Amino acid sequence: MSKRMLHTCVRVKDLDQSLEFYSDVLGMKEVRRLDYPDFKFTLVYLALPGDEVELELTYNYDQSEPYELGNGYGHIAIGVDNLEDTHEEFSQSGQDVTELKGLSDGAASYFFIKDPDGYKIEIIQL
């Protein structure tokens, strides 16, 4: 029996703002969109070019308050080939980013960026 990772879902309050962030800032492309007006929600699937794993943005039409992220959510992780340049680019564009960090054993260098709903995305040096 074979298995593979398909997608991760996050619920977003403002679909246009979230699409702008994930497309313009992180470089994801819309793969498909499923509208369910009778059920009052839209699903938008995004992926990085050449990647099969998708991010599903769920937009519930009636959601007026920000979502409670809870304490169980950790983060989404994206690898980049030049961490310092990516950090500088995101910082200069006014994104909410942390300082560059590294693990004490040198296993990883990274920083975090937040999307419009406050979800953390870890950016890791490949």
Short mmCIF file of N, CA, C and O in Angstrom, two decimals:
data_model
loop_
_atom_site.label_atom_id
_atom_site.label_comp_id
_atom_site.label_asym_id
_atom_site.label_seq_id
_atom_site.Cartn_x
_atom_site.Cartn_y
_atom_site.Cartn_z
N MET A 1 0.85 -1.17 0.00
CA MET A 1 0.00 0.00 0.00
C MET A 1 0.90 1.24 0.00
O MET A 1 1.70 1.43 0.91
N SER A 2 0.78 2.07 -1.02
CA SER A 2 1.61 3.27 -1.08
C SER A 2 0.87 4.46 -0.47
O SER A 2 -0.36 4.52 -0.47
N LYS A 3 1.66 5.38 0.04
CA LYS A 3 1.13 6.60 0.63
C LYS A 3 2.01 7.77 0.21
O LYS A 3 3.19 7.59 -0.07
N ARG A 4 1.40 8.96 0.17
CA ARG A 4 2.18 10.16 -0.06
C ARG A 4 1.46 11.33 0.57
O ARG A 4 0.23 11.33 0.69
N MET A 5 2.19 12.34 0.96
CA MET A 5 1.63 13.54 1.54
C MET A 5 0.93 14.32 0.44
O MET A 5 1.48 14.50 -0.65
N LEU A 6 -0.31 14.79 0.69
CA LEU A 6 -1.08 15.52 -0.31
C LEU A 6 -1.11 17.02 -0.05
O LEU A 6 -0.76 17.81 -0.92
N HIS A 7 -1.60 17.41 1.13
CA HIS A 7 -1.70 18.84 1.41
C HIS A 7 -1.82 19.09 2.91
O HIS A 7 -2.11 18.19 3.68
N THR A 8 -1.61 20.35 3.25
CA THR A 8 -1.87 20.87 4.59
C THR A 8 -2.90 21.97 4.43
O THR A 8 -2.84 22.75 3.48
N CYS A 9 -3.86 22.03 5.34
CA CYS A 9 -4.94 23.01 5.26
C CYS A 9 -4.77 24.08 6.34
O CYS A 9 -4.48 23.75 7.49
N VAL A 10 -4.97 25.33 5.94
CA VAL A 10 -5.09 26.42 6.91
C VAL A 10 -6.34 27.21 6.53
O VAL A 10 -6.67 27.36 5.35
N ARG A 11 -7.05 27.67 7.55
CA ARG A 11 -8.25 28.48 7.33
C ARG A 11 -7.84 29.95 7.32
O ARG A 11 -7.10 30.37 8.20
N VAL A 12 -8.34 30.68 6.35
CA VAL A 12 -7.94 32.07 6.19
C VAL A 12 -9.16 32.98 6.24
O VAL A 12 -10.24 32.63 5.76
N LYS A 13 -8.97 34.16 6.81
CA LYS A 13 -10.06 35.12 6.96
C LYS A 13 -10.28 35.93 5.69
O LYS A 13 -11.40 36.23 5.31
N ASP A 14 -9.19 36.32 5.02
CA ASP A 14 -9.26 37.15 3.82
C ASP A 14 -8.53 36.41 2.70
O ASP A 14 -7.30 36.39 2.66
N LEU A 15 -9.29 35.78 1.80
CA LEU A 15 -8.69 34.94 0.77
C LEU A 15 -7.76 35.74 -0.15
O LEU A 15 -6.66 35.28 -0.46
N ASP A 16 -8.17 36.93 -0.58
CA ASP A 16 -7.33 37.72 -1.48
C ASP A 16 -6.00 38.09 -0.83
O ASP A 16 -4.94 38.00 -1.45
N GLN A 17 -6.05 38.51 0.44
CA GLN A 17 -4.83 38.88 1.16
C GLN A 17 -3.92 37.66 1.32
O GLN A 17 -2.70 37.76 1.14
N SER A 18 -4.49 36.51 1.63
CA SER A 18 -3.70 35.29 1.79
C SER A 18 -3.09 34.85 0.47
O SER A 18 -1.92 34.44 0.41
N LEU A 19 -3.88 34.91 -0.62
CA LEU A 19 -3.34 34.55 -1.93
C LEU A 19 -2.19 35.46 -2.33
O LEU A 19 -1.20 35.00 -2.90
N GLU A 20 -2.32 36.74 -2.04
CA GLU A 20 -1.24 37.68 -2.34
C GLU A 20 0.03 37.30 -1.58
O GLU A 20 1.12 37.27 -2.15
N PHE A 21 -0.11 36.97 -0.29
CA PHE A 21 1.06 36.59 0.51
C PHE A 21 1.69 35.31 -0.03
O PHE A 21 2.89 35.27 -0.31
N TYR A 22 0.91 34.25 -0.16
CA TYR A 22 1.48 32.96 -0.56
C TYR A 22 2.00 32.99 -2.00
O TYR A 22 2.98 32.30 -2.32
N SER A 23 1.39 33.79 -2.87
CA SER A 23 1.84 33.88 -4.26
C SER A 23 3.00 34.86 -4.41
O SER A 23 4.07 34.49 -4.91
N ASP A 24 2.80 36.10 -3.99
CA ASP A 24 3.80 37.14 -4.22
C ASP A 24 5.00 37.03 -3.30
O ASP A 24 6.13 37.28 -3.72
N VAL A 25 4.79 36.67 -2.05
CA VAL A 25 5.90 36.61 -1.09
C VAL A 25 6.61 35.26 -1.16
O VAL A 25 7.83 35.18 -1.26
N LEU A 26 5.84 34.16 -1.09
CA LEU A 26 6.45 32.83 -1.03
C LEU A 26 6.60 32.15 -2.38
O LEU A 26 7.23 31.11 -2.49
N GLY A 27 6.00 32.71 -3.43
CA GLY A 27 6.19 32.16 -4.78
C GLY A 27 5.35 30.94 -5.11
O GLY A 27 5.64 30.23 -6.08
N MET A 28 4.30 30.70 -4.34
CA MET A 28 3.42 29.57 -4.64
C MET A 28 2.50 29.92 -5.80
O MET A 28 2.20 31.09 -6.04
N LYS A 29 2.05 28.89 -6.50
CA LYS A 29 1.12 29.06 -7.63
C LYS A 29 -0.18 28.34 -7.32
O LYS A 29 -0.17 27.27 -6.70
N GLU A 30 -1.29 28.93 -7.76
CA GLU A 30 -2.58 28.29 -7.58
C GLU A 30 -2.66 27.07 -8.49
O GLU A 30 -2.45 27.16 -9.69
N VAL A 31 -2.98 25.92 -7.89
CA VAL A 31 -3.10 24.67 -8.63
C VAL A 31 -4.55 24.44 -9.05
O VAL A 31 -4.82 24.06 -10.18
N ARG A 32 -5.47 24.67 -8.13
CA ARG A 32 -6.89 24.54 -8.44
C ARG A 32 -7.71 25.26 -7.38
O ARG A 32 -7.22 25.52 -6.29
N ARG A 33 -8.96 25.52 -7.74
CA ARG A 33 -9.88 26.22 -6.85
C ARG A 33 -11.23 25.51 -6.93
O ARG A 33 -11.71 25.22 -8.01
N LEU A 34 -11.80 25.26 -5.76
CA LEU A 34 -13.11 24.62 -5.68
C LEU A 34 -14.03 25.53 -4.89
O LEU A 34 -13.79 25.79 -3.70
N ASP A 35 -15.08 26.03 -5.54
CA ASP A 35 -16.03 26.92 -4.89
C ASP A 35 -17.29 26.13 -4.53
O ASP A 35 -17.83 25.39 -5.36
N TYR A 36 -17.74 26.34 -3.31
CA TYR A 36 -18.96 25.69 -2.82
C TYR A 36 -19.88 26.75 -2.23
O TYR A 36 -20.05 26.84 -1.01
N PRO A 37 -20.49 27.60 -3.09
CA PRO A 37 -21.31 28.69 -2.59
C PRO A 37 -22.51 28.22 -1.76
O PRO A 37 -22.90 28.89 -0.81
N ASP A 38 -23.07 27.06 -2.10
CA ASP A 38 -24.20 26.56 -1.31
C ASP A 38 -23.79 26.24 0.13
O ASP A 38 -24.61 26.31 1.05
N PHE A 39 -22.53 25.86 0.29
CA PHE A 39 -22.01 25.53 1.63
C PHE A 39 -21.19 26.68 2.21
O PHE A 39 -20.62 26.56 3.30
N LYS A 40 -21.04 27.77 1.45
CA LYS A 40 -20.39 29.01 1.88
C LYS A 40 -18.90 28.84 2.20
O LYS A 40 -18.41 29.34 3.20
N PHE A 41 -18.18 28.13 1.31
CA PHE A 41 -16.73 28.09 1.45
C PHE A 41 -16.06 27.86 0.10
O PHE A 41 -16.68 27.39 -0.85
N THR A 42 -14.79 28.25 0.03
CA THR A 42 -13.94 28.05 -1.14
C THR A 42 -12.65 27.41 -0.69
O THR A 42 -12.09 27.78 0.35
N LEU A 43 -12.15 26.47 -1.49
CA LEU A 43 -10.86 25.84 -1.25
C LEU A 43 -9.93 26.25 -2.38
O LEU A 43 -10.29 26.13 -3.56
N VAL A 44 -8.74 26.74 -2.03
CA VAL A 44 -7.74 27.08 -3.03
C VAL A 44 -6.48 26.29 -2.69
O VAL A 44 -5.99 26.36 -1.56
N TYR A 45 -5.99 25.53 -3.67
CA TYR A 45 -4.80 24.71 -3.48
C TYR A 45 -3.62 25.40 -4.15
O TYR A 45 -3.70 25.79 -5.31
N LEU A 46 -2.52 25.53 -3.41
CA LEU A 46 -1.31 26.18 -3.89
C LEU A 46 -0.14 25.21 -3.77
O LEU A 46 -0.15 24.33 -2.90
N ALA A 47 0.86 25.41 -4.62
CA ALA A 47 2.09 24.61 -4.52
C ALA A 47 3.25 25.43 -5.03
O ALA A 47 3.07 26.35 -5.84
N LEU A 48 4.42 25.10 -4.54
CA LEU A 48 5.63 25.70 -5.09
C LEU A 48 5.92 25.04 -6.44
O LEU A 48 5.61 23.86 -6.62
N PRO A 49 6.49 25.77 -7.40
CA PRO A 49 6.79 25.18 -8.70
C PRO A 49 7.64 23.91 -8.54
O PRO A 49 8.62 23.89 -7.80
N GLY A 50 7.20 22.84 -9.19
CA GLY A 50 7.94 21.57 -9.15
C GLY A 50 7.67 20.73 -7.91
O GLY A 50 8.24 19.65 -7.77
N ASP A 51 6.79 21.18 -7.02
CA ASP A 51 6.51 20.46 -5.78
C ASP A 51 5.13 19.84 -5.88
O ASP A 51 4.20 20.43 -6.41
N GLU A 52 4.98 18.63 -5.36
CA GLU A 52 3.68 17.95 -5.39
C GLU A 52 2.84 18.22 -4.16
O GLU A 52 1.62 18.13 -4.21
N VAL A 53 3.45 18.53 -3.04
CA VAL A 53 2.70 18.77 -1.80
C VAL A 53 2.04 20.15 -1.90
O VAL A 53 2.67 21.13 -2.29
N GLU A 54 0.77 20.21 -1.53
CA GLU A 54 0.01 21.44 -1.68
C GLU A 54 -0.37 22.04 -0.32
O GLU A 54 -0.43 21.34 0.69
N LEU A 55 -0.64 23.32 -0.37
CA LEU A 55 -1.20 24.04 0.76
C LEU A 55 -2.64 24.36 0.38
O LEU A 55 -2.89 24.98 -0.66
N GLU A 56 -3.58 23.95 1.21
CA GLU A 56 -5.00 24.23 0.97
C GLU A 56 -5.41 25.42 1.82
O GLU A 56 -5.30 25.38 3.04
N LEU A 57 -5.85 26.49 1.19
CA LEU A 57 -6.43 27.62 1.89
C LEU A 57 -7.93 27.43 1.90
O LEU A 57 -8.56 27.33 0.85
N THR A 58 -8.51 27.35 3.08
CA THR A 58 -9.95 27.22 3.22
C THR A 58 -10.52 28.56 3.62
O THR A 58 -10.13 29.11 4.66
N TYR A 59 -11.40 29.09 2.79
CA TYR A 59 -12.02 30.39 3.04
C TYR A 59 -13.50 30.16 3.30
O TYR A 59 -14.25 29.75 2.41
N ASN A 60 -13.91 30.36 4.54
CA ASN A 60 -15.32 30.27 4.93
C ASN A 60 -15.94 31.66 4.81
O ASN A 60 -15.49 32.61 5.43
N TYR A 61 -16.98 31.79 3.99
CA TYR A 61 -17.56 33.08 3.65
C TYR A 61 -18.01 33.89 4.87
O TYR A 61 -17.93 35.11 4.87
N ASP A 62 -18.51 33.22 5.87
CA ASP A 62 -19.10 33.93 7.01
C ASP A 62 -18.12 34.21 8.16
O ASP A 62 -18.53 34.69 9.21
N GLN A 63 -16.83 33.92 7.97
CA GLN A 63 -15.86 34.11 9.05
C GLN A 63 -15.49 35.59 9.15
O GLN A 63 -14.79 36.11 8.29
N SER A 64 -15.95 36.26 10.19
CA SER A 64 -15.65 37.68 10.34
C SER A 64 -14.55 37.93 11.37
O SER A 64 -13.85 38.93 11.29
N GLU A 65 -14.39 37.04 12.32
CA GLU A 65 -13.37 37.18 13.36
C GLU A 65 -12.11 36.41 12.96
O GLU A 65 -12.20 35.39 12.27
N PRO A 66 -10.94 36.86 13.42
CA PRO A 66 -9.73 36.07 13.15
C PRO A 66 -9.85 34.68 13.76
O PRO A 66 -10.49 34.49 14.79
N TYR A 67 -9.23 33.71 13.12
CA TYR A 67 -9.21 32.35 13.66
C TYR A 67 -8.31 32.29 14.88
O TYR A 67 -7.29 32.99 14.95
N GLU A 68 -8.66 31.45 15.83
CA GLU A 68 -7.79 31.17 16.97
C GLU A 68 -6.83 30.09 16.53
O GLU A 68 -7.23 28.97 16.22
N LEU A 69 -5.54 30.41 16.51
CA LEU A 69 -4.55 29.47 16.01
C LEU A 69 -4.29 28.33 16.99
O LEU A 69 -3.82 27.28 16.59
N GLY A 70 -4.55 28.54 18.25
CA GLY A 70 -4.36 27.48 19.24
C GLY A 70 -2.90 27.24 19.56
O GLY A 70 -2.01 27.86 18.99
N ASN A 71 -2.66 26.33 20.48
CA ASN A 71 -1.27 26.06 20.86
C ASN A 71 -0.77 24.74 20.30
O ASN A 71 0.32 24.30 20.61
N GLY A 72 -1.56 24.08 19.44
CA GLY A 72 -1.13 22.83 18.84
C GLY A 72 -0.50 23.01 17.48
O GLY A 72 0.25 22.16 17.01
N TYR A 73 -0.79 24.13 16.82
CA TYR A 73 -0.20 24.38 15.50
C TYR A 73 1.26 24.76 15.66
O TYR A 73 1.61 25.55 16.54
N GLY A 74 2.11 24.21 14.84
CA GLY A 74 3.53 24.55 14.87
C GLY A 74 3.87 25.48 13.72
O GLY A 74 3.87 26.69 13.86
N HIS A 75 4.13 24.91 12.56
CA HIS A 75 4.49 25.72 11.41
C HIS A 75 4.52 24.88 10.14
O HIS A 75 4.53 23.66 10.20
N ILE A 76 4.55 25.57 9.03
CA ILE A 76 4.83 24.99 7.72
C ILE A 76 6.30 25.30 7.47
O ILE A 76 6.80 26.35 7.88
N ALA A 77 7.02 24.42 6.78
CA ALA A 77 8.44 24.67 6.50
C ALA A 77 8.67 24.68 4.99
O ALA A 77 8.14 23.84 4.26
N ILE A 78 9.49 25.66 4.55
CA ILE A 78 9.88 25.78 3.15
C ILE A 78 11.39 25.91 3.10
O ILE A 78 11.98 26.71 3.84
N GLY A 79 12.03 25.14 2.24
CA GLY A 79 13.48 25.22 2.07
C GLY A 79 13.86 26.19 0.97
O GLY A 79 13.18 26.26 -0.06
N VAL A 80 14.94 26.94 1.20
CA VAL A 80 15.45 27.88 0.20
C VAL A 80 16.95 27.66 0.02
O VAL A 80 17.62 27.18 0.92
N ASP A 81 17.47 28.04 -1.14
CA ASP A 81 18.89 27.83 -1.39
C ASP A 81 19.77 28.98 -0.90
O ASP A 81 20.99 28.83 -0.85
N ASN A 82 19.18 30.12 -0.55
CA ASN A 82 19.97 31.23 -0.01
C ASN A 82 19.18 31.89 1.10
O ASN A 82 18.39 32.81 0.85
N LEU A 83 19.41 31.45 2.31
CA LEU A 83 18.65 31.90 3.46
C LEU A 83 18.84 33.39 3.73
O LEU A 83 17.88 34.12 3.98
N GLU A 84 20.07 33.86 3.68
CA GLU A 84 20.34 35.27 4.00
C GLU A 84 19.67 36.21 3.01
O GLU A 84 19.07 37.21 3.40
N ASP A 85 19.77 35.91 1.71
CA ASP A 85 19.13 36.76 0.71
C ASP A 85 17.61 36.74 0.84
O ASP A 85 16.95 37.76 0.69
N THR A 86 17.05 35.56 1.13
CA THR A 86 15.61 35.44 1.30
C THR A 86 15.15 36.24 2.52
O THR A 86 14.15 36.95 2.47
N HIS A 87 15.91 36.15 3.60
CA HIS A 87 15.58 36.91 4.81
C HIS A 87 15.62 38.41 4.52
O HIS A 87 14.72 39.15 4.93
N GLU A 88 16.64 38.85 3.81
CA GLU A 88 16.76 40.26 3.46
C GLU A 88 15.59 40.71 2.58
O GLU A 88 15.00 41.77 2.81
N GLU A 89 15.24 39.91 1.59
CA GLU A 89 14.13 40.24 0.69
C GLU A 89 12.82 40.39 1.47
O GLU A 89 12.09 41.35 1.29
N PHE A 90 12.53 39.42 2.34
CA PHE A 90 11.28 39.47 3.11
C PHE A 90 11.30 40.64 4.09
O PHE A 90 10.29 41.32 4.28
N SER A 91 12.43 40.89 4.72
CA SER A 91 12.54 42.00 5.68
C SER A 91 12.33 43.33 4.97
O SER A 91 11.60 44.19 5.47
N GLN A 92 12.96 43.50 3.82
CA GLN A 92 12.85 44.76 3.07
C GLN A 92 11.44 45.00 2.55
O GLN A 92 11.04 46.15 2.36
N SER A 93 10.69 43.94 2.33
CA SER A 93 9.32 44.10 1.82
C SER A 93 8.30 44.30 2.94
O SER A 93 7.10 44.37 2.67
N GLY A 94 8.78 44.40 4.18
CA GLY A 94 7.90 44.71 5.30
C GLY A 94 7.18 43.52 5.90
O GLY A 94 6.23 43.68 6.66
N GLN A 95 7.63 42.32 5.58
CA GLN A 95 7.00 41.12 6.15
C GLN A 95 7.38 40.97 7.62
O GLN A 95 8.40 41.47 8.08
N ASP A 96 6.56 40.23 8.36
CA ASP A 96 6.80 39.95 9.78
C ASP A 96 7.73 38.74 9.87
O ASP A 96 7.30 37.60 9.74
N VAL A 97 9.03 39.00 10.03
CA VAL A 97 10.04 37.93 10.09
C VAL A 97 10.82 38.01 11.38
O VAL A 97 10.99 39.08 11.97
N THR A 98 11.33 36.85 11.82
CA THR A 98 12.21 36.80 12.98
C THR A 98 13.65 37.00 12.51
O THR A 98 13.93 37.02 11.31
N GLU A 99 14.54 37.09 13.45
CA GLU A 99 15.97 37.13 13.13
C GLU A 99 16.41 35.77 12.61
O GLU A 99 15.77 34.76 12.87
N LEU A 100 17.52 35.74 11.88
CA LEU A 100 18.11 34.47 11.45
C LEU A 100 18.57 33.72 12.69
O LEU A 100 19.13 34.31 13.62
N LYS A 101 18.35 32.41 12.70
CA LYS A 101 18.73 31.58 13.84
C LYS A 101 19.39 30.31 13.32
O LYS A 101 19.25 29.96 12.16
N GLY A 102 20.06 29.63 14.22
CA GLY A 102 20.66 28.34 13.88
C GLY A 102 20.66 27.44 15.09
O GLY A 102 20.71 27.92 16.23
N LEU A 103 20.60 26.14 14.85
CA LEU A 103 20.68 25.19 15.95
C LEU A 103 22.12 25.08 16.44
O LEU A 103 23.06 25.24 15.66
N SER A 104 22.28 24.80 17.71
CA SER A 104 23.61 24.78 18.30
C SER A 104 24.53 23.74 17.67
O SER A 104 25.74 23.92 17.65
N ASP A 105 23.97 22.66 17.13
CA ASP A 105 24.81 21.64 16.50
C ASP A 105 25.03 21.91 15.01
O ASP A 105 25.63 21.11 14.31
N GLY A 106 24.53 23.04 14.51
CA GLY A 106 24.72 23.42 13.12
C GLY A 106 23.83 22.65 12.14
O GLY A 106 24.01 22.76 10.93
N ALA A 107 22.88 21.88 12.66
CA ALA A 107 22.04 21.06 11.80
C ALA A 107 21.10 21.88 10.92
O ALA A 107 20.69 21.41 9.86
N ALA A 108 20.74 23.09 11.34
CA ALA A 108 19.81 23.88 10.54
C ALA A 108 19.99 25.37 10.81
O ALA A 108 20.29 25.77 11.93
N SER A 109 19.82 26.17 9.76
CA SER A 109 19.73 27.62 9.85
C SER A 109 18.35 28.00 9.34
O SER A 109 17.89 27.45 8.32
N TYR A 110 17.71 28.97 10.00
CA TYR A 110 16.32 29.24 9.67
C TYR A 110 15.87 30.59 10.20
O TYR A 110 16.56 31.25 10.98
N PHE A 111 14.67 31.00 9.77
CA PHE A 111 13.93 32.10 10.37
C PHE A 111 12.45 31.81 10.13
O PHE A 111 12.10 30.89 9.38
N PHE A 112 11.59 32.58 10.77
CA PHE A 112 10.15 32.41 10.60
C PHE A 112 9.56 33.68 10.00
O PHE A 112 10.03 34.79 10.26
N ILE A 113 8.52 33.49 9.19
CA ILE A 113 7.72 34.57 8.63
C ILE A 113 6.27 34.24 8.96
O ILE A 113 5.91 33.07 9.04
N LYS A 114 5.44 35.27 9.18
CA LYS A 114 4.03 35.04 9.46
C LYS A 114 3.18 35.45 8.26
O LYS A 114 3.46 36.45 7.60
N ASP A 115 2.13 34.66 8.02
CA ASP A 115 1.19 35.01 6.96
C ASP A 115 0.16 35.99 7.51
O ASP A 115 0.21 36.33 8.69
N PRO A 116 -0.77 36.47 6.69
CA PRO A 116 -1.74 37.48 7.17
C PRO A 116 -2.62 37.03 8.33
O PRO A 116 -3.13 37.86 9.07
N ASP A 117 -2.80 35.71 8.51
CA ASP A 117 -3.60 35.21 9.61
C ASP A 117 -2.77 34.86 10.84
O ASP A 117 -3.31 34.43 11.85
N GLY A 118 -1.46 35.06 10.77
CA GLY A 118 -0.59 34.79 11.91
C GLY A 118 0.03 33.40 11.92
O GLY A 118 0.75 33.05 12.85
N TYR A 119 -0.22 32.60 10.87
CA TYR A 119 0.41 31.28 10.79
C TYR A 119 1.91 31.46 10.56
O TYR A 119 2.33 32.27 9.73
N LYS A 120 2.70 30.66 11.26
CA LYS A 120 4.15 30.72 11.10
C LYS A 120 4.60 29.79 9.97
O LYS A 120 4.12 28.67 9.85
N ILE A 121 5.53 30.30 9.18
CA ILE A 121 6.18 29.50 8.13
C ILE A 121 7.67 29.55 8.42
O ILE A 121 8.25 30.63 8.52
N GLU A 122 8.29 28.38 8.59
CA GLU A 122 9.73 28.31 8.83
C GLU A 122 10.42 28.29 7.48
O GLU A 122 10.08 27.50 6.59
N ILE A 123 11.40 29.16 7.32
CA ILE A 123 12.21 29.20 6.10
C ILE A 123 13.58 28.63 6.49
O ILE A 123 14.26 29.18 7.37
N ILE A 124 13.96 27.53 5.84
CA ILE A 124 15.17 26.78 6.21
C ILE A 124 16.16 26.79 5.06
O ILE A 124 15.78 26.64 3.89
N GLN A 125 17.44 26.90 5.40
CA GLN A 125 18.51 26.77 4.41
C GLN A 125 18.57 25.33 3.94
O GLN A 125 18.67 24.41 4.74
N LEU A 126 18.49 25.12 2.61
CA LEU A 126 18.62 23.75 2.07
C LEU A 126 20.06 23.29 2.12
O LEU A 126 20.97 24.04 2.07
#
